[in-house]
Amino acid sequence: MPERSGNVHMFKRNEALLLLGVLVVAALVYGLARLTAPELADGARVRIQVDGETPVDLDPSLYAARGEPYTIIRNVDDKERRNVIQITKQGVRMAEANCLDHSCERMGILRPGAGAIVCLPHKLIVSWVPAPGSAPEELDVVLQ
Amino acid sequence: MNNRRLRAGKSTAHSVALMGMMTALAFVLSWIESMFPPILAAAPGIKLGLANVVVLMMLYIGGPMRAAAVSLVRVLMVGLVFASPSAMLFSLAGGALSLAMMVLAKRLGRFSPVGVSMIGGVFHNVGQIAVAMLVLSTTALVGYLPVLMVAGAVTGLATGAAATGVLRHFKFSKEGYRA
């Protein structure tokens, strides 16, 4: 039976400082993300971007009123990629996806200003963007 | 058992057997982890990182190259057996950055295996987010970085503690593991 060395310590000052450092950096990144996030006034749009292509901006009030989901079906390498996006008054969520891991479906409701819903296997991102005209530098993106 | 033969690399056959056993162990731990529900569904990518216990142990017992080999084969096996090819890409990126930073942290000599594991956990998630942003051509995922960094540190602490519990049964000199 090998002897115990006892020279592998568990948790000391450097580890505590490391954990504190991670918390500080995480707080800084969070603060920076919040400061640089665009203001989402009334009329914010739901942006759906697939595989780096031109994004589609949807008026959530129209879809919430209709109660109909927004469905994206793409055929890539003879395989169907399907994502069903539900837009309600509370926010937007991924109602259904035929990707392998379904993690996008578990992300819940995305409210304005709260990050993005990502379907990595299908390379799809759902996010909130400011209303058209509220951020002049965004107009060119919409017009493309 | 002859302790001299426990040193990784002393005997080719033993080294191969050790790496095979560690790879299998890492694969099984990944499989077990895949059966757990997500820790935080709203922030994808948060995992326990159980397989990192094995990678960390291999780093201390066999060195960086053997740890990299075990990690690489494990990611490939997981990707082929029960994960998607895209998940394999992100795991490779995160694993590579994580291991590189763990090697650096170990060489600094200022951290225990727990600290090294925490650094590995943080940079694993940073690597995955970075690759995801490159693949998706978006910066929208930056918002997940703070949560994933903290989660990486916490899960790294847990896996480092588990690895330390095993490593304490090995002898280490100033130069490293010795039989």
mmCIF file of C-alpha atoms in Angstrom:
data_model
loop_
_atom_site.group_PDB
_atom_site.id
_atom_site.type_symbol
_atom_site.label_atom_id
_atom_site.label_comp_id
_atom_site.label_asym_id
_atom_site.label_seq_id
_atom_site.Cartn_x
_atom_site.Cartn_y
_atom_site.Cartn_z
ATOM 1 C CA MET A 1 0.000 0.000 0.000
ATOM 2 C CA PRO A 2 1.694 3.270 -1.051
ATOM 3 C CA GLU A 3 2.266 5.820 1.694
ATOM 4 C CA ARG A 4 0.176 8.950 1.682
ATOM 5 C CA SER A 5 2.317 11.868 0.633
ATOM 6 C CA GLY A 6 0.262 14.499 2.389
ATOM 7 C CA ASN A 7 1.900 17.194 0.277
ATOM 8 C CA VAL A 8 -1.127 17.901 -1.920
ATOM 9 C CA HIS A 9 -3.045 20.634 -0.172
ATOM 10 C CA MET A 10 -6.684 21.230 -0.756
ATOM 11 C CA PHE A 11 -7.632 24.857 -0.601
ATOM 12 C CA LYS A 12 -5.515 27.706 0.592
ATOM 13 C CA ARG A 13 -5.087 31.425 0.229
ATOM 14 C CA ASN A 14 -4.247 31.382 -3.482
ATOM 15 C CA GLU A 15 -7.388 29.434 -4.279
ATOM 16 C CA ALA A 16 -9.516 31.855 -2.261
ATOM 17 C CA LEU A 17 -7.942 34.780 -4.124
ATOM 18 C CA LEU A 18 -8.544 32.978 -7.405
ATOM 19 C CA LEU A 19 -12.225 32.532 -6.623
ATOM 20 C CA LEU A 20 -12.478 36.171 -5.620
ATOM 21 C CA GLY A 21 -10.719 37.189 -8.821
ATOM 22 C CA VAL A 22 -13.149 35.174 -10.933
ATOM 23 C CA LEU A 23 -16.097 36.825 -9.173
ATOM 24 C CA VAL A 24 -14.628 40.287 -9.754
ATOM 25 C CA VAL A 25 -13.925 39.638 -13.442
ATOM 26 C CA ALA A 26 -17.391 38.125 -13.909
ATOM 27 C CA ALA A 27 -18.949 41.192 -12.281
ATOM 28 C CA LEU A 28 -16.915 43.477 -14.553
ATOM 29 C CA VAL A 29 -17.950 41.562 -17.679
ATOM 30 C CA TYR A 30 -21.577 41.669 -16.542
ATOM 31 C CA GLY A 31 -21.400 45.400 -15.916
ATOM 32 C CA LEU A 32 -19.762 46.006 -19.277
ATOM 33 C CA ALA A 33 -22.389 43.907 -21.071
ATOM 34 C CA ARG A 34 -25.190 45.840 -19.366
ATOM 35 C CA LEU A 35 -23.615 49.211 -20.159
ATOM 36 C CA THR A 36 -23.124 48.395 -23.831
ATOM 37 C CA ALA A 37 -26.507 46.731 -24.315
ATOM 38 C CA PRO A 38 -28.843 48.865 -26.433
ATOM 39 C CA GLU A 39 -31.817 50.439 -24.697
ATOM 40 C CA LEU A 40 -34.954 48.504 -25.523
ATOM 41 C CA ALA A 41 -37.811 50.960 -25.640
ATOM 42 C CA ASP A 42 -41.368 50.148 -26.663
ATOM 43 C CA GLY A 43 -41.524 48.546 -30.050
ATOM 44 C CA ALA A 44 -38.461 46.352 -29.606
ATOM 45 C CA ARG A 45 -38.163 43.636 -32.192
ATOM 46 C CA VAL A 46 -37.386 39.938 -31.974
ATOM 47 C CA ARG A 47 -34.347 39.238 -34.127
ATOM 48 C CA ILE A 48 -33.804 35.790 -35.562
ATOM 49 C CA GLN A 49 -30.462 35.100 -37.153
ATOM 50 C CA VAL A 50 -29.530 31.799 -38.740
ATOM 51 C CA ASP A 51 -25.996 30.763 -39.623
ATOM 52 C CA GLY A 52 -24.723 34.294 -40.016
ATOM 53 C CA GLU A 53 -27.277 35.156 -42.710
ATOM 54 C CA THR A 54 -29.264 38.393 -42.876
ATOM 55 C CA PRO A 55 -31.333 38.545 -39.701
ATOM 56 C CA VAL A 56 -35.116 38.699 -39.661
ATOM 57 C CA ASP A 57 -36.733 41.199 -37.287
ATOM 58 C CA LEU A 58 -40.241 40.390 -36.113
ATOM 59 C CA ASP A 59 -42.814 42.674 -34.505
ATOM 60 C CA PRO A 60 -43.703 40.753 -31.339
ATOM 61 C CA SER A 61 -47.045 42.500 -30.913
ATOM 62 C CA LEU A 62 -48.296 41.021 -34.207
ATOM 63 C CA TYR A 63 -47.309 37.474 -33.316
ATOM 64 C CA ALA A 64 -48.521 37.758 -29.736
ATOM 65 C CA ALA A 65 -51.919 38.952 -30.991
ATOM 66 C CA ARG A 66 -52.184 36.103 -33.503
ATOM 67 C CA GLY A 67 -50.932 33.475 -31.105
ATOM 68 C CA GLU A 68 -49.145 31.786 -33.979
ATOM 69 C CA PRO A 69 -45.577 30.597 -33.687
ATOM 70 C CA TYR A 70 -42.807 31.511 -36.109
ATOM 71 C CA THR A 71 -41.420 28.390 -37.720
ATOM 72 C CA ILE A 72 -38.063 28.079 -39.424
ATOM 73 C CA ILE A 73 -37.375 25.023 -41.564
ATOM 74 C CA ARG A 74 -34.102 24.663 -43.369
ATOM 75 C CA ASN A 75 -32.665 21.751 -45.307
ATOM 76 C CA VAL A 76 -28.956 21.359 -44.707
ATOM 77 C CA ASP A 77 -27.119 18.337 -46.105
ATOM 78 C CA ASP A 78 -30.462 16.619 -46.799
ATOM 79 C CA LYS A 79 -31.483 16.965 -43.175
ATOM 80 C CA GLU A 80 -34.370 19.117 -42.016
ATOM 81 C CA ARG A 81 -33.578 21.673 -39.330
ATOM 82 C CA ARG A 82 -36.750 22.843 -37.657
ATOM 83 C CA ASN A 83 -37.181 25.507 -34.987
ATOM 84 C CA VAL A 84 -40.529 26.758 -33.733
ATOM 85 C CA ILE A 85 -40.395 30.113 -31.958
ATOM 86 C CA GLN A 86 -43.309 31.219 -29.777
ATOM 87 C CA ILE A 87 -43.730 34.947 -29.200
ATOM 88 C CA THR A 88 -46.006 36.100 -26.377
ATOM 89 C CA LYS A 89 -46.570 39.273 -24.387
ATOM 90 C CA GLN A 90 -44.129 38.000 -21.733
ATOM 91 C CA GLY A 91 -41.334 37.334 -24.179
ATOM 92 C CA VAL A 92 -40.082 34.811 -26.692
ATOM 93 C CA ARG A 93 -39.170 31.148 -26.272
ATOM 94 C CA MET A 94 -38.121 28.181 -28.357
ATOM 95 C CA ALA A 95 -41.236 26.018 -28.348
ATOM 96 C CA GLU A 96 -39.790 23.199 -30.405
ATOM 97 C CA ALA A 97 -36.574 22.215 -32.110
ATOM 98 C CA ASN A 98 -35.483 19.001 -33.762
ATOM 99 C CA CYS A 99 -31.831 19.476 -32.833
ATOM 100 C CA LEU A 100 -29.995 16.718 -30.993
ATOM 101 C CA ASP A 101 -29.720 18.227 -27.520
ATOM 102 C CA HIS A 102 -32.853 20.440 -27.230
ATOM 103 C CA SER A 103 -31.053 22.768 -24.839
ATOM 104 C CA CYS A 104 -32.599 25.762 -26.634
ATOM 105 C CA GLU A 105 -36.057 24.537 -25.615
ATOM 106 C CA ARG A 106 -35.023 24.560 -21.947
ATOM 107 C CA MET A 107 -33.809 28.161 -21.963
ATOM 108 C CA GLY A 108 -37.280 29.374 -21.081
ATOM 109 C CA ILE A 109 -38.803 32.729 -21.901
ATOM 110 C CA LEU A 110 -36.415 35.406 -23.155
ATOM 111 C CA ARG A 111 -37.475 38.842 -22.037
ATOM 112 C CA PRO A 112 -36.190 42.086 -23.587
ATOM 113 C CA GLY A 113 -32.611 42.790 -22.579
ATOM 114 C CA ALA A 114 -32.009 39.332 -21.127
ATOM 115 C CA GLY A 115 -29.452 37.760 -23.472
ATOM 116 C CA ALA A 116 -30.332 35.393 -26.282
ATOM 117 C CA ILE A 117 -31.749 31.969 -27.055
ATOM 118 C CA VAL A 118 -29.209 29.918 -28.936
ATOM 119 C CA CYS A 119 -29.683 26.698 -30.877
ATOM 120 C CA LEU A 120 -26.069 25.751 -31.515
ATOM 121 C CA PRO A 121 -26.640 22.661 -33.684
ATOM 122 C CA HIS A 122 -28.869 24.707 -36.010
ATOM 123 C CA LYS A 123 -26.724 27.859 -35.662
ATOM 124 C CA LEU A 124 -29.755 29.938 -34.759
ATOM 125 C CA ILE A 125 -29.933 32.898 -32.380
ATOM 126 C CA VAL A 126 -33.041 34.614 -31.072
ATOM 127 C CA SER A 127 -32.548 37.983 -29.388
ATOM 128 C CA TRP A 128 -34.206 41.314 -28.735
ATOM 129 C CA VAL A 129 -33.137 44.449 -30.638
ATOM 130 C CA PRO A 130 -34.232 48.078 -30.343
ATOM 131 C CA ALA A 131 -37.227 49.327 -32.254
ATOM 132 C CA PRO A 132 -36.532 50.530 -35.815
ATOM 133 C CA GLY A 133 -35.511 54.156 -35.767
ATOM 134 C CA SER A 134 -34.628 54.254 -32.084
ATOM 135 C CA ALA A 135 -30.974 53.480 -32.931
ATOM 136 C CA PRO A 136 -30.042 55.150 -36.268
ATOM 137 C CA GLU A 137 -26.844 53.139 -36.652
ATOM 138 C CA GLU A 138 -28.952 49.934 -36.788
ATOM 139 C CA LEU A 139 -31.002 50.975 -39.846
ATOM 140 C CA ASP A 140 -28.452 49.671 -42.335
ATOM 141 C CA VAL A 141 -28.554 46.251 -40.721
ATOM 142 C CA VAL A 142 -32.344 46.073 -41.117
ATOM 143 C CA LEU A 143 -32.265 47.296 -44.727
ATOM 144 C CA GLN A 144 -29.757 44.693 -45.833
ATOM 145 C CA MET B 1 2.942 -4.585 -6.685
ATOM 146 C CA ASN B 2 6.310 -3.135 -7.721
ATOM 147 C CA ASN B 3 5.963 0.636 -7.179
ATOM 148 C CA ARG B 4 8.649 1.387 -9.732
ATOM 149 C CA ARG B 5 6.351 0.151 -12.458
ATOM 150 C CA LEU B 6 3.653 2.630 -11.440
ATOM 151 C CA ARG B 7 5.543 5.564 -12.912
ATOM 152 C CA ALA B 8 3.819 6.558 -16.134
ATOM 153 C CA GLY B 9 6.117 6.032 -19.104
ATOM 154 C CA LYS B 10 8.532 3.732 -17.281
ATOM 155 C CA SER B 11 6.906 0.778 -18.989
ATOM 156 C CA THR B 12 5.244 1.307 -22.387
ATOM 157 C CA ALA B 13 2.705 -1.416 -21.760
ATOM 158 C CA HIS B 14 1.851 -0.001 -18.370
ATOM 159 C CA SER B 15 1.618 3.517 -19.741
ATOM 160 C CA VAL B 16 -0.768 2.373 -22.473
ATOM 161 C CA ALA B 17 -2.850 0.451 -19.943
ATOM 162 C CA LEU B 18 -2.976 3.429 -17.597
ATOM 163 C CA MET B 19 -4.043 5.820 -20.336
ATOM 164 C CA GLY B 20 -6.629 3.352 -21.609
ATOM 165 C CA MET B 21 -8.077 2.961 -18.152
ATOM 166 C CA MET B 22 -8.162 6.718 -17.587
ATOM 167 C CA THR B 23 -9.793 7.334 -20.969
ATOM 168 C CA ALA B 24 -12.455 4.738 -20.237
ATOM 169 C CA LEU B 25 -13.049 6.286 -16.825
ATOM 170 C CA ALA B 26 -13.379 9.762 -18.330
ATOM 171 C CA PHE B 27 -15.807 8.444 -20.941
ATOM 172 C CA VAL B 28 -17.978 6.742 -18.319
ATOM 173 C CA LEU B 29 -18.015 9.902 -16.203
ATOM 174 C CA SER B 30 -19.106 11.910 -19.272
ATOM 175 C CA TRP B 31 -21.874 9.402 -19.924
ATOM 176 C CA ILE B 32 -23.062 9.585 -16.324
ATOM 177 C CA GLU B 33 -23.008 13.375 -16.474
ATOM 178 C CA SER B 34 -25.087 13.352 -19.676
ATOM 179 C CA MET B 35 -27.908 11.700 -17.746
ATOM 180 C CA PHE B 36 -28.139 14.560 -15.236
ATOM 181 C CA PRO B 37 -30.631 17.351 -15.964
ATOM 182 C CA PRO B 38 -29.049 20.731 -16.783
ATOM 183 C CA ILE B 39 -27.896 22.593 -13.689
ATOM 184 C CA LEU B 40 -29.241 25.874 -14.956
ATOM 185 C CA ALA B 41 -31.336 25.608 -18.095
ATOM 186 C CA ALA B 42 -31.314 29.362 -18.688
ATOM 187 C CA ALA B 43 -27.532 29.331 -19.114
ATOM 188 C CA PRO B 44 -26.585 26.503 -21.439
ATOM 189 C CA GLY B 45 -23.206 24.880 -21.112
ATOM 190 C CA ILE B 46 -23.070 24.596 -17.335
ATOM 191 C CA LYS B 47 -21.986 21.065 -16.555
ATOM 192 C CA LEU B 48 -20.401 19.312 -13.614
ATOM 193 C CA GLY B 49 -17.306 18.485 -15.625
ATOM 194 C CA LEU B 50 -16.863 15.081 -13.993
ATOM 195 C CA ALA B 51 -14.477 13.940 -16.708
ATOM 196 C CA ASN B 52 -12.148 16.753 -15.749
ATOM 197 C CA VAL B 53 -11.368 14.850 -12.544
ATOM 198 C CA VAL B 54 -9.604 12.281 -14.693
ATOM 199 C CA VAL B 55 -7.866 14.845 -16.917
ATOM 200 C CA LEU B 56 -6.581 16.647 -13.853
ATOM 201 C CA MET B 57 -5.330 13.433 -12.291
ATOM 202 C CA MET B 58 -3.603 12.518 -15.552
ATOM 203 C CA LEU B 59 -1.979 15.949 -15.639
ATOM 204 C CA TYR B 60 -0.372 15.320 -12.272
ATOM 205 C CA ILE B 61 0.388 11.633 -12.733
ATOM 206 C CA GLY B 62 1.352 11.420 -16.397
ATOM 207 C CA GLY B 63 2.062 14.976 -17.517
ATOM 208 C CA PRO B 64 0.499 17.387 -20.033
ATOM 209 C CA MET B 65 0.855 15.236 -23.151
ATOM 210 C CA ARG B 66 -0.834 12.216 -21.639
ATOM 211 C CA ALA B 67 -3.560 14.391 -20.143
ATOM 212 C CA ALA B 68 -4.124 15.931 -23.594
ATOM 213 C CA ALA B 69 -4.318 12.486 -25.196
ATOM 214 C CA VAL B 70 -6.867 11.250 -22.662
ATOM 215 C CA SER B 71 -8.926 14.428 -23.048
ATOM 216 C CA LEU B 72 -8.865 14.312 -26.848
ATOM 217 C CA VAL B 73 -9.844 10.668 -27.134
ATOM 218 C CA ARG B 74 -12.575 11.124 -24.548
ATOM 219 C CA VAL B 75 -14.104 14.091 -26.410
ATOM 220 C CA LEU B 76 -13.990 12.207 -29.708
ATOM 221 C CA MET B 77 -15.619 9.124 -28.207
ATOM 222 C CA VAL B 78 -18.355 11.153 -26.508
ATOM 223 C CA GLY B 79 -19.008 13.102 -29.689
ATOM 224 C CA LEU B 80 -19.333 9.947 -31.759
ATOM 225 C CA VAL B 81 -21.365 7.919 -29.284
ATOM 226 C CA PHE B 82 -23.916 10.191 -27.605
ATOM 227 C CA ALA B 83 -23.324 13.810 -28.482
ATOM 228 C CA SER B 84 -23.573 15.851 -31.656
ATOM 229 C CA PRO B 85 -20.674 16.826 -33.948
ATOM 230 C CA SER B 86 -21.223 20.487 -33.054
ATOM 231 C CA ALA B 87 -21.028 19.655 -29.359
ATOM 232 C CA MET B 88 -17.776 17.833 -30.069
ATOM 233 C CA LEU B 89 -16.356 20.968 -31.695
ATOM 234 C CA PHE B 90 -17.198 23.117 -28.692
ATOM 235 C CA SER B 91 -15.881 20.494 -26.267
ATOM 236 C CA LEU B 92 -12.603 20.318 -28.186
ATOM 237 C CA ALA B 93 -12.196 24.084 -28.065
ATOM 238 C CA GLY B 94 -13.069 24.334 -24.410
ATOM 239 C CA GLY B 95 -10.977 21.315 -23.505
ATOM 240 C CA ALA B 96 -7.913 22.575 -25.359
ATOM 241 C CA LEU B 97 -8.018 26.016 -23.750
ATOM 242 C CA SER B 98 -8.803 24.509 -20.361
ATOM 243 C CA LEU B 99 -5.885 22.091 -20.475
ATOM 244 C CA ALA B 100 -3.466 24.739 -21.731
ATOM 245 C CA MET B 101 -4.370 27.051 -18.852
ATOM 246 C CA MET B 102 -4.197 24.190 -16.337
ATOM 247 C CA VAL B 103 -0.696 23.329 -17.543
ATOM 248 C CA LEU B 104 0.350 26.972 -17.125
ATOM 249 C CA ALA B 105 -1.248 27.192 -13.703
ATOM 250 C CA LYS B 106 0.469 23.994 -12.576
ATOM 251 C CA ARG B 107 3.843 25.232 -13.804
ATOM 252 C CA LEU B 108 3.420 28.472 -11.887
ATOM 253 C CA GLY B 109 3.447 26.351 -8.752
ATOM 254 C CA ARG B 110 1.174 28.718 -6.854
ATOM 255 C CA PHE B 111 -2.007 26.633 -6.920
ATOM 256 C CA SER B 112 -3.103 23.292 -5.573
ATOM 257 C CA PRO B 113 -4.905 20.836 -7.849
ATOM 258 C CA VAL B 114 -8.107 22.530 -6.686
ATOM 259 C CA GLY B 115 -6.885 25.907 -7.945
ATOM 260 C CA VAL B 116 -5.647 24.384 -11.197
ATOM 261 C CA SER B 117 -9.020 22.722 -11.674
ATOM 262 C CA MET B 118 -10.864 25.986 -11.009
ATOM 263 C CA ILE B 119 -8.787 27.715 -13.669
ATOM 264 C CA GLY B 120 -9.489 24.855 -16.039
ATOM 265 C CA GLY B 121 -13.220 25.064 -15.367
ATOM 266 C CA VAL B 122 -13.354 28.802 -16.022
ATOM 267 C CA PHE B 123 -11.388 28.632 -19.253
ATOM 268 C CA HIS B 124 -13.289 25.606 -20.505
ATOM 269 C CA ASN B 125 -16.473 27.666 -20.521
ATOM 270 C CA VAL B 126 -14.685 30.737 -21.886
ATOM 271 C CA GLY B 127 -13.349 28.639 -24.761
ATOM 272 C CA GLN B 128 -16.773 27.236 -25.581
ATOM 273 C CA ILE B 129 -18.403 30.666 -25.576
ATOM 274 C CA ALA B 130 -15.622 32.080 -27.740
ATOM 275 C CA VAL B 131 -16.013 29.353 -30.347
ATOM 276 C CA ALA B 132 -19.796 29.655 -30.268
ATOM 277 C CA MET B 133 -19.538 33.399 -30.922
ATOM 278 C CA LEU B 134 -17.142 32.755 -33.810
ATOM 279 C CA VAL B 135 -19.348 30.066 -35.349
ATOM 280 C CA LEU B 136 -22.543 32.085 -34.967
ATOM 281 C CA SER B 137 -20.870 35.413 -35.862
ATOM 282 C CA THR B 138 -22.464 37.178 -32.940
ATOM 283 C CA THR B 139 -21.544 38.826 -29.659
ATOM 284 C CA ALA B 140 -24.950 38.098 -28.121
ATOM 285 C CA LEU B 141 -23.474 35.281 -26.054
ATOM 286 C CA VAL B 142 -21.216 37.576 -24.042
ATOM 287 C CA GLY B 143 -24.073 37.959 -21.577
ATOM 288 C CA TYR B 144 -23.681 34.305 -20.573
ATOM 289 C CA LEU B 145 -19.977 34.689 -19.803
ATOM 290 C CA PRO B 146 -20.254 35.905 -16.169
ATOM 291 C CA VAL B 147 -22.528 33.026 -15.154
ATOM 292 C CA LEU B 148 -20.393 30.478 -16.966
ATOM 293 C CA MET B 149 -17.183 31.820 -15.446
ATOM 294 C CA VAL B 150 -18.507 31.552 -11.900
ATOM 295 C CA ALA B 151 -20.032 28.156 -12.618
ATOM 296 C CA GLY B 152 -16.719 26.984 -14.062
ATOM 297 C CA ALA B 153 -14.882 28.064 -10.933
ATOM 298 C CA VAL B 154 -17.374 26.360 -8.628
ATOM 299 C CA THR B 155 -17.522 23.099 -10.570
ATOM 300 C CA GLY B 156 -13.731 23.226 -10.917
ATOM 301 C CA LEU B 157 -13.474 23.509 -7.164
ATOM 302 C CA ALA B 158 -15.616 20.397 -6.745
ATOM 303 C CA THR B 159 -13.794 18.321 -9.343
ATOM 304 C CA GLY B 160 -10.437 19.509 -8.026
ATOM 305 C CA ALA B 161 -11.386 18.418 -4.539
ATOM 306 C CA ALA B 162 -12.361 14.996 -5.868
ATOM 307 C CA ALA B 163 -9.082 14.646 -7.776
ATOM 308 C CA THR B 164 -7.082 15.808 -4.749
ATOM 309 C CA GLY B 165 -8.698 13.083 -2.685
ATOM 310 C CA VAL B 166 -7.209 10.523 -5.050
ATOM 311 C CA LEU B 167 -3.895 12.290 -5.675
ATOM 312 C CA ARG B 168 -3.177 12.271 -1.948
ATOM 313 C CA HIS B 169 -2.578 8.558 -2.265
ATOM 314 C CA PHE B 170 0.265 9.187 -4.710
ATOM 315 C CA LYS B 171 3.786 10.252 -3.834
ATOM 316 C CA PHE B 172 4.993 13.557 -5.225
ATOM 317 C CA SER B 173 8.494 14.965 -5.014
ATOM 318 C CA LYS B 174 9.538 18.483 -5.978
ATOM 319 C CA GLU B 175 9.984 17.251 -9.542
ATOM 320 C CA GLY B 176 6.527 15.717 -9.658
ATOM 321 C CA TYR B 177 4.954 12.309 -9.302
ATOM 322 C CA ARG B 178 7.288 9.528 -8.365
ATOM 323 C CA ALA B 179 6.640 5.875 -7.872
#
